[in-house]
Each structure stands twice: as structure tokens, then as C-alpha cells.
mmCIF file of C-alpha atoms in Angstrom:
data_model
loop_
_atom_site.group_PDB
_atom_site.id
_atom_site.type_symbol
_atom_site.label_atom_id
_atom_site.label_comp_id
_atom_site.label_asym_id
_atom_site.label_seq_id
_atom_site.Cartn_x
_atom_site.Cartn_y
_atom_site.Cartn_z
ATOM 1 C CA UNK A 1 -19.648 17.387 -5.401
ATOM 2 C CA UNK A 2 -21.265 14.871 -3.063
ATOM 3 C CA UNK A 3 -19.299 12.212 -1.207
ATOM 4 C CA UNK A 4 -22.143 9.765 -0.496
ATOM 5 C CA UNK A 5 -25.541 9.121 -2.136
ATOM 6 C CA UNK A 6 -28.678 7.942 -0.346
ATOM 7 C CA UNK A 7 -31.745 6.827 -2.295
ATOM 8 C CA UNK A 8 -35.259 5.691 -1.524
ATOM 9 C CA UNK A 9 -36.507 2.731 -3.593
ATOM 10 C CA UNK A 10 -40.191 2.940 -4.524
ATOM 11 C CA UNK A 11 -41.033 5.972 -6.625
ATOM 12 C CA UNK A 12 -37.368 6.950 -6.673
ATOM 13 C CA UNK A 13 -34.812 4.289 -7.599
ATOM 14 C CA UNK A 14 -37.451 2.153 -9.308
ATOM 15 C CA UNK A 15 -39.867 3.230 -12.027
ATOM 16 C CA UNK A 16 -43.619 2.666 -11.950
ATOM 17 C CA UNK A 17 -43.119 -0.932 -13.092
ATOM 18 C CA UNK A 18 -40.782 -1.472 -10.120
ATOM 19 C CA UNK A 19 -37.708 -1.765 -12.286
ATOM 20 C CA UNK A 20 -34.529 0.287 -12.325
ATOM 21 C CA UNK A 21 -33.928 2.557 -15.304
ATOM 22 C CA UNK A 22 -30.749 1.872 -17.271
ATOM 23 C CA UNK A 23 -29.540 5.369 -16.445
ATOM 24 C CA UNK A 24 -29.920 4.778 -12.693
ATOM 25 C CA UNK A 25 -28.091 1.469 -12.900
ATOM 26 C CA UNK A 26 -25.217 3.034 -14.843
ATOM 27 C CA UNK A 27 -25.068 5.920 -12.365
ATOM 28 C CA UNK A 28 -24.706 3.509 -9.431
ATOM 29 C CA UNK A 29 -21.910 1.602 -11.181
ATOM 30 C CA UNK A 30 -20.075 4.857 -11.908
ATOM 31 C CA UNK A 31 -20.363 5.944 -8.286
ATOM 32 C CA UNK A 32 -19.061 2.621 -7.027
ATOM 33 C CA UNK A 33 -16.086 2.768 -9.422
ATOM 34 C CA UNK A 34 -15.217 6.104 -7.813
ATOM 35 C CA UNK A 35 -15.581 4.584 -4.329
ATOM 36 C CA UNK A 36 -18.516 6.917 -3.616
ATOM 37 C CA UNK A 37 -20.923 4.996 -1.359
ATOM 38 C CA UNK A 38 -24.427 4.430 -2.711
ATOM 39 C CA UNK A 39 -26.866 3.521 0.061
ATOM 40 C CA UNK A 40 -30.460 2.347 -0.274
ATOM 41 C CA UNK A 41 -32.761 3.944 2.330
ATOM 42 C CA UNK A 42 -36.172 2.306 2.304
ATOM 43 C CA UNK A 43 -39.244 1.382 4.308
ATOM 44 C CA UNK A 44 -38.847 -2.112 2.860
ATOM 45 C CA UNK A 45 -37.258 -4.938 4.793
ATOM 46 C CA UNK A 46 -34.163 -6.856 3.633
ATOM 47 C CA UNK A 47 -36.283 -9.474 1.837
ATOM 48 C CA UNK A 48 -37.655 -6.655 -0.333
ATOM 49 C CA UNK A 49 -34.189 -5.392 -1.257
ATOM 50 C CA UNK A 50 -32.314 -8.606 -2.014
ATOM 51 C CA UNK A 51 -34.289 -9.258 -5.246
ATOM 52 C CA UNK A 52 -33.039 -5.888 -6.545
ATOM 53 C CA UNK A 53 -29.439 -6.878 -5.827
ATOM 54 C CA UNK A 54 -29.983 -10.211 -7.554
ATOM 55 C CA UNK A 55 -31.618 -8.731 -10.647
ATOM 56 C CA UNK A 56 -29.081 -5.967 -11.201
ATOM 57 C CA UNK A 57 -26.012 -7.795 -9.885
ATOM 58 C CA UNK A 58 -24.802 -5.181 -7.442
ATOM 59 C CA UNK A 59 -24.676 -4.870 -3.655
ATOM 60 C CA UNK A 60 -24.659 -1.821 -1.428
ATOM 61 C CA UNK A 61 -25.414 -0.924 2.196
ATOM 62 C CA UNK A 62 -29.114 -0.673 2.984
ATOM 63 C CA UNK A 63 -31.168 1.177 5.540
ATOM 64 C CA UNK A 64 -34.370 -0.829 6.049
ATOM 65 C CA UNK A 65 -37.632 -0.097 7.860
ATOM 66 C CA UNK A 66 -36.889 3.641 7.469
ATOM 67 C CA UNK A 67 -33.896 3.336 9.779
ATOM 68 C CA UNK A 68 -34.795 0.595 12.260
ATOM 69 C CA UNK A 69 -32.302 -1.776 10.623
ATOM 70 C CA UNK A 70 -29.044 -0.981 8.818
ATOM 71 C CA UNK A 71 -27.131 -3.701 6.996
ATOM 72 C CA UNK A 72 -23.691 -3.240 5.445
ATOM 73 C CA UNK A 73 -22.687 -4.325 1.958
ATOM 74 C CA UNK A 74 -21.056 -7.356 3.559
ATOM 75 C CA UNK A 75 -24.352 -8.404 5.170
ATOM 76 C CA UNK A 76 -23.298 -7.349 8.661
ATOM 77 C CA UNK A 77 -25.959 -5.750 10.863
ATOM 78 C CA UNK A 78 -24.668 -2.238 11.518
ATOM 79 C CA UNK A 79 -27.634 -1.057 13.580
ATOM 80 C CA UNK A 80 -30.914 -2.496 14.819
ATOM 81 C CA UNK A 81 -33.641 -0.800 16.865
ATOM 82 C CA UNK A 82 -37.028 -2.473 16.670
ATOM 83 C CA UNK A 83 -39.904 -2.577 19.126
ATOM 84 C CA UNK A 84 -41.105 -5.529 21.183
ATOM 85 C CA UNK A 85 -43.662 -8.232 20.501
ATOM 86 C CA UNK A 86 -45.809 -6.705 23.271
ATOM 87 C CA UNK A 87 -45.802 -3.328 21.528
ATOM 88 C CA UNK A 88 -46.857 -5.004 18.271
ATOM 89 C CA UNK A 89 -49.690 -6.714 20.167
ATOM 90 C CA UNK A 90 -50.832 -3.374 21.599
ATOM 91 C CA UNK A 91 -50.932 -1.733 18.175
ATOM 92 C CA UNK A 92 -52.873 -4.612 16.609
ATOM 93 C CA UNK A 93 -55.291 -4.703 19.543
ATOM 94 C CA UNK A 94 -55.946 -0.993 19.066
ATOM 95 C CA UNK A 95 -56.527 -1.374 15.313
ATOM 96 C CA UNK A 96 -59.012 -4.178 15.964
ATOM 97 C CA UNK A 97 -60.788 -2.422 18.835
ATOM 98 C CA UNK A 98 -61.247 0.769 16.830
ATOM 99 C CA UNK A 99 -62.321 -1.245 13.755
ATOM 100 C CA UNK A 100 -59.992 0.815 11.587
ATOM 101 C CA UNK A 101 -60.221 0.083 7.865
ATOM 102 C CA UNK A 102 -56.786 -1.374 7.273
ATOM 103 C CA UNK A 103 -54.846 -4.622 7.143
ATOM 104 C CA UNK A 104 -51.648 -4.956 9.176
ATOM 105 C CA UNK A 105 -48.212 -6.353 8.398
ATOM 106 C CA UNK A 106 -45.450 -7.186 10.885
ATOM 107 C CA UNK A 107 -41.827 -7.174 9.742
ATOM 108 C CA UNK A 108 -38.785 -8.581 11.524
ATOM 109 C CA UNK A 109 -35.313 -9.340 10.203
ATOM 110 C CA UNK A 110 -36.482 -12.480 8.408
ATOM 111 C CA UNK A 111 -40.275 -12.602 8.726
ATOM 112 C CA UNK A 112 -43.282 -10.846 7.184
ATOM 113 C CA UNK A 113 -46.517 -11.756 8.953
ATOM 114 C CA UNK A 114 -49.924 -10.518 7.761
ATOM 115 C CA UNK A 115 -53.413 -10.973 9.134
ATOM 116 C CA UNK A 116 -54.997 -11.558 5.720
ATOM 117 C CA UNK A 117 -52.821 -12.787 2.865
ATOM 118 C CA UNK A 118 -55.808 -12.837 0.502
ATOM 119 C CA UNK A 119 -56.180 -9.052 0.864
ATOM 120 C CA UNK A 120 -55.500 -7.483 -2.551
ATOM 121 C CA UNK A 121 -53.186 -4.906 -0.976
ATOM 122 C CA UNK A 122 -50.997 -7.620 0.500
ATOM 123 C CA UNK A 123 -50.922 -9.492 -2.815
ATOM 124 C CA UNK A 124 -49.890 -6.292 -4.569
ATOM 125 C CA UNK A 125 -47.091 -5.693 -2.063
ATOM 126 C CA UNK A 126 -45.850 -9.254 -2.511
ATOM 127 C CA UNK A 127 -45.715 -8.666 -6.259
ATOM 128 C CA UNK A 128 -43.856 -5.359 -5.864
ATOM 129 C CA UNK A 129 -41.177 -6.544 -3.431
ATOM 130 C CA UNK A 130 -40.962 -10.063 -4.904
ATOM 131 C CA UNK A 131 -41.285 -11.735 -1.506
ATOM 132 C CA UNK A 132 -43.932 -13.882 0.150
ATOM 133 C CA UNK A 133 -45.714 -13.041 3.378
ATOM 134 C CA UNK A 134 -46.976 -15.513 5.975
ATOM 135 C CA UNK A 135 -50.538 -15.341 7.249
ATOM 136 C CA UNK A 136 -50.772 -15.515 11.009
ATOM 137 C CA UNK A 137 -50.674 -13.395 14.127
ATOM 138 C CA UNK A 138 -48.225 -11.706 16.442
ATOM 139 C CA UNK A 139 -47.912 -14.827 18.615
ATOM 140 C CA UNK A 140 -45.885 -16.416 15.825
ATOM 141 C CA UNK A 141 -43.006 -14.199 16.947
ATOM 142 C CA UNK A 142 -40.601 -15.369 19.618
ATOM 143 C CA UNK A 143 -40.789 -13.488 22.916
ATOM 144 C CA UNK A 144 -37.486 -11.738 22.237
ATOM 145 C CA UNK A 145 -38.288 -10.827 18.623
ATOM 146 C CA UNK A 146 -37.467 -7.320 17.472
ATOM 147 C CA UNK A 147 -40.132 -5.839 15.181
ATOM 148 C CA UNK A 148 -38.565 -3.515 12.634
ATOM 149 C CA UNK A 149 -41.874 -2.168 11.385
ATOM 150 C CA UNK A 150 -45.613 -2.578 11.561
ATOM 151 C CA UNK A 151 -47.251 -1.493 8.309
ATOM 152 C CA UNK A 152 -50.902 -0.495 7.975
ATOM 153 C CA UNK A 153 -52.354 -0.818 4.485
ATOM 154 C CA UNK A 154 -55.348 1.495 4.582
ATOM 155 C CA UNK A 155 -58.448 2.428 2.656
ATOM 156 C CA UNK A 156 -57.215 5.729 1.125
ATOM 157 C CA UNK A 157 -60.380 7.454 2.338
ATOM 158 C CA UNK A 158 -59.398 6.663 5.915
ATOM 159 C CA UNK A 159 -55.607 7.030 5.906
ATOM 160 C CA UNK A 160 -55.710 10.486 7.522
ATOM 161 C CA UNK A 161 -58.002 9.258 10.292
ATOM 162 C CA UNK A 162 -55.957 6.127 10.973
ATOM 163 C CA UNK A 163 -52.688 8.062 11.043
ATOM 164 C CA UNK A 164 -54.128 10.631 13.470
ATOM 165 C CA UNK A 165 -55.524 7.956 15.797
ATOM 166 C CA UNK A 166 -52.264 5.998 15.830
ATOM 167 C CA UNK A 167 -50.253 9.141 16.584
ATOM 168 C CA UNK A 168 -52.581 10.030 19.475
ATOM 169 C CA UNK A 169 -52.583 6.520 20.950
ATOM 170 C CA UNK A 170 -48.865 5.817 20.492
ATOM 171 C CA UNK A 171 -47.022 9.161 20.837
ATOM 172 C CA UNK A 172 -43.817 7.349 21.747
ATOM 173 C CA UNK A 173 -43.551 5.557 18.389
ATOM 174 C CA UNK A 174 -42.352 6.876 15.041
ATOM 175 C CA UNK A 175 -45.374 6.984 12.705
ATOM 176 C CA UNK A 176 -45.069 8.230 9.121
ATOM 177 C CA UNK A 177 -46.996 7.915 5.878
ATOM 178 C CA UNK A 178 -45.178 6.479 2.866
ATOM 179 C CA UNK A 179 -48.051 6.604 0.349
ATOM 180 C CA UNK A 180 -51.742 7.449 0.218
ATOM 181 C CA UNK A 181 -52.546 3.988 1.657
ATOM 182 C CA UNK A 182 -49.442 3.075 3.707
ATOM 183 C CA UNK A 183 -48.650 4.057 7.299
ATOM 184 C CA UNK A 184 -45.332 2.897 8.759
ATOM 185 C CA UNK A 185 -44.960 2.386 12.526
ATOM 186 C CA UNK A 186 -41.422 2.088 13.916
ATOM 187 C CA UNK A 187 -39.731 2.402 17.276
ATOM 188 C CA UNK A 188 -39.357 5.771 18.974
ATOM 189 C CA UNK A 189 -37.029 8.144 17.160
ATOM 190 C CA UNK A 190 -36.614 6.034 14.021
ATOM 191 C CA UNK A 191 -36.455 8.131 10.858
ATOM 192 C CA UNK A 192 -34.596 7.977 7.578
ATOM 193 C CA UNK A 193 -32.920 11.259 8.479
ATOM 194 C CA UNK A 194 -31.444 9.960 11.716
ATOM 195 C CA UNK A 195 -30.240 6.808 10.001
ATOM 196 C CA UNK A 196 -28.241 8.703 7.387
ATOM 197 C CA UNK A 197 -26.798 10.992 10.078
ATOM 198 C CA UNK A 198 -25.658 7.842 11.890
ATOM 199 C CA UNK A 199 -23.945 6.492 8.766
ATOM 200 C CA UNK A 200 -22.308 9.790 7.854
ATOM 201 C CA UNK A 201 -20.875 10.044 11.366
ATOM 202 C CA UNK A 202 -19.784 6.392 11.344
ATOM 203 C CA UNK A 203 -18.034 6.801 8.004
ATOM 204 C CA UNK A 204 -16.663 10.264 8.818
ATOM 205 C CA UNK A 205 -18.515 12.040 6.010
ATOM 206 C CA UNK A 206 -19.885 15.571 6.476
ATOM 207 C CA UNK A 207 -23.646 15.369 5.946
ATOM 208 C CA UNK A 208 -23.365 18.600 3.957
ATOM 209 C CA UNK A 209 -21.511 16.492 1.388
ATOM 210 C CA UNK A 210 -24.334 13.937 1.266
ATOM 211 C CA UNK A 211 -26.809 13.572 -1.613
ATOM 212 C CA UNK A 212 -30.299 12.137 -1.142
ATOM 213 C CA UNK A 213 -33.161 11.233 -3.467
ATOM 214 C CA UNK A 214 -36.744 10.670 -2.320
ATOM 215 C CA UNK A 215 -40.346 11.061 -3.378
ATOM 216 C CA UNK A 216 -42.668 10.932 -0.368
ATOM 217 C CA UNK A 217 -43.444 12.109 3.149
ATOM 218 C CA UNK A 218 -41.227 9.530 4.844
ATOM 219 C CA UNK A 219 -38.278 10.900 2.823
ATOM 220 C CA UNK A 220 -38.619 14.513 3.953
ATOM 221 C CA UNK A 221 -36.609 14.093 7.147
ATOM 222 C CA UNK A 222 -33.748 12.635 5.097
ATOM 223 C CA UNK A 223 -33.925 15.266 2.386
ATOM 224 C CA UNK A 224 -33.956 18.132 4.864
ATOM 225 C CA UNK A 225 -30.732 16.957 6.541
ATOM 226 C CA UNK A 226 -28.391 16.524 3.575
ATOM 227 C CA UNK A 227 -26.474 19.211 1.729
ATOM 228 C CA UNK A 228 -27.744 18.064 -1.665
ATOM 229 C CA UNK A 229 -31.418 16.962 -1.559
ATOM 230 C CA UNK A 230 -33.316 15.932 -4.686
ATOM 231 C CA UNK A 231 -37.078 15.480 -4.652
ATOM 232 C CA UNK A 232 -38.439 13.409 -7.522
ATOM 233 C CA UNK A 233 -40.874 15.207 -9.830
ATOM 234 C CA UNK A 234 -43.472 12.484 -9.153
ATOM 235 C CA UNK A 235 -43.630 13.558 -5.487
ATOM 236 C CA UNK A 236 -46.824 15.112 -4.051
ATOM 237 C CA UNK A 237 -47.098 18.807 -4.936
ATOM 238 C CA UNK A 238 -47.205 19.750 -1.257
ATOM 239 C CA UNK A 239 -43.680 18.432 -0.770
ATOM 240 C CA UNK A 240 -42.358 20.588 -3.603
ATOM 241 C CA UNK A 241 -43.025 23.661 -1.471
ATOM 242 C CA UNK A 242 -40.798 22.173 1.261
ATOM 243 C CA UNK A 243 -38.056 20.580 -0.872
ATOM 244 C CA UNK A 244 -37.597 22.972 -3.767
ATOM 245 C CA UNK A 245 -34.732 21.171 -5.531
ATOM 246 C CA UNK A 246 -36.814 18.940 -7.810
ATOM 247 C CA UNK A 247 -35.223 16.559 -10.294
ATOM 248 C CA UNK A 248 -36.953 14.578 -13.038
ATOM 249 C CA UNK A 249 -39.349 11.784 -12.135
ATOM 250 C CA UNK A 250 -38.614 8.130 -11.443
ATOM 251 C CA UNK A 251 -39.763 7.487 -15.010
ATOM 252 C CA UNK A 252 -37.477 10.114 -16.547
ATOM 253 C CA UNK A 253 -33.902 9.568 -15.323
ATOM 254 C CA UNK A 254 -34.294 11.700 -12.190
ATOM 255 C CA UNK A 255 -31.398 10.119 -10.303
ATOM 256 C CA UNK A 256 -29.046 10.272 -13.282
ATOM 257 C CA UNK A 257 -29.738 13.945 -13.980
ATOM 258 C CA UNK A 258 -29.442 14.883 -10.319
ATOM 259 C CA UNK A 259 -26.006 13.301 -10.052
ATOM 260 C CA UNK A 260 -24.952 14.773 -13.380
ATOM 261 C CA UNK A 261 -26.030 18.231 -12.165
ATOM 262 C CA UNK A 262 -23.646 17.814 -9.225
ATOM 263 C CA UNK A 263 -20.822 16.702 -11.517
ATOM 264 C CA UNK A 264 -20.618 13.286 -9.845
ATOM 265 C CA UNK A 265 -21.099 11.412 -13.124
ATOM 266 C CA UNK A 266 -20.683 12.350 -16.752
#
């Protein structure tokens, strides 16, 4: 039986309409009644998680920006490791110079700045996370600002090219794809896997006793580290050859059945 549960949000905890299934909600409440920690691990920022807490009337620790920011259930910042305003400027300058087919988003603790709020991809993201972005540029940030994540929303035909060019230009940053159009850029060494290792060590839990649910490439590092990984059935087929323990999809009670399989809930 697992002693802690980590879960991605989009494509995992939430269904395709960006709502939580009743079974997932009930599973979380049962875990919390047993004092088994449930932790959200997401590429979203805090402003994209708080609406979930408000809608479903529960609170839990959250790992945001794929590990660059960790916030406890009490709202305390447990860990923060973003990159500088100058680094954000360098990335944006490179995207512009190369004329790469994408729109960028900058995320800090309490800000979401985009270069084109009228872009349909930005509007869609605002609708999904139930938060509003601010159109502007990197100079809106204070000199000491810590950027949790820079997100590139790409033309799907060019995502591979953009990812490859970013990796070549910025080998010291953590760059990972979270969908066929989204590329996440975080500070060096930031991954979901390292963030859950940090929490397990902090809370004195053996990572072999940890459970994790995820559905995409940025979840693999997390899934490969825990003792009980569950890949959602809606994940890309390629990932199913790497993470062979596949549960039902985010539309079909995947989290509930995974936890039931482990005997953590009835």
C-alpha cells in the first residue's frame, strides 16, 4: 500500500472538460481521512490550481511549474527555484531572432505575462486554468523576480523543431514537452521527479511507498522514480512502452481504480 499519492492535473486529475470526476474527488477525501498525503504535481502555476481548490472545497500541497515552486497545504512556500529576468530575456530574444512559430508565456509566483493575449492558444489556456494573463513583456518583471516557468505555445507542426533548438541553445535549462503544442522551460535541474524526491525525503517517506499518476512526457521522470507508477490510458502510446502499469483514462476513473488496485481505498 502506498503512503503518499502524487498526481498531475491536466489529462490526469481532470477530465477532458477540465473537471474532476466524482470518483477522483471521493478518492482524495478518503486518502485525506486516512492522513495519506495527496499532492498535486503540475506544470501550472498556483493561480491555475487555486480554482480547483475553490470548486471542490479541498486543499493539498502543490508542486507547481513542474517542481520550480512547492507550496504546502498551509500556503507556505516550501521550495522555490526559478530563473532570472535576464534568462527570460535571453530565451525570448532567441525565439524572436529565430522567428519560431510560437507564443510565449512568463510565469512567476503571482504573475502570468504573455506577448499576445489575443492569441487563441492563450485564450484557451485562460479558459482551462480559470485565470487571466497580462499582455506585456519581460521588462514588467522586477529585477529580482524569479521566473518559475517560461511556456512556449507552439504550432504542432513545429514543436519538435522548437524543442530541439531550445535544448541546443539553452543546455543548462530544464526543457520538457507537456503536450503536442506546449514546451515548458524551467531552471536547471527542475523536474517533477526531483520535486517528489525532495518531498518524500522532507516528510520521511520512502519513495518506494509513493504512488504517482501522470499522462505525458513531463510526468515520466516522476513516474519512473516512485514504487507505484500509474500511467493514464489517454497517454501517448510511446509512453506505454516505458511505463507499463497503465490505469484507466482521465475520463474513466483512472485514479480511483489505481488506488483501489493498491488497496488504498475501497
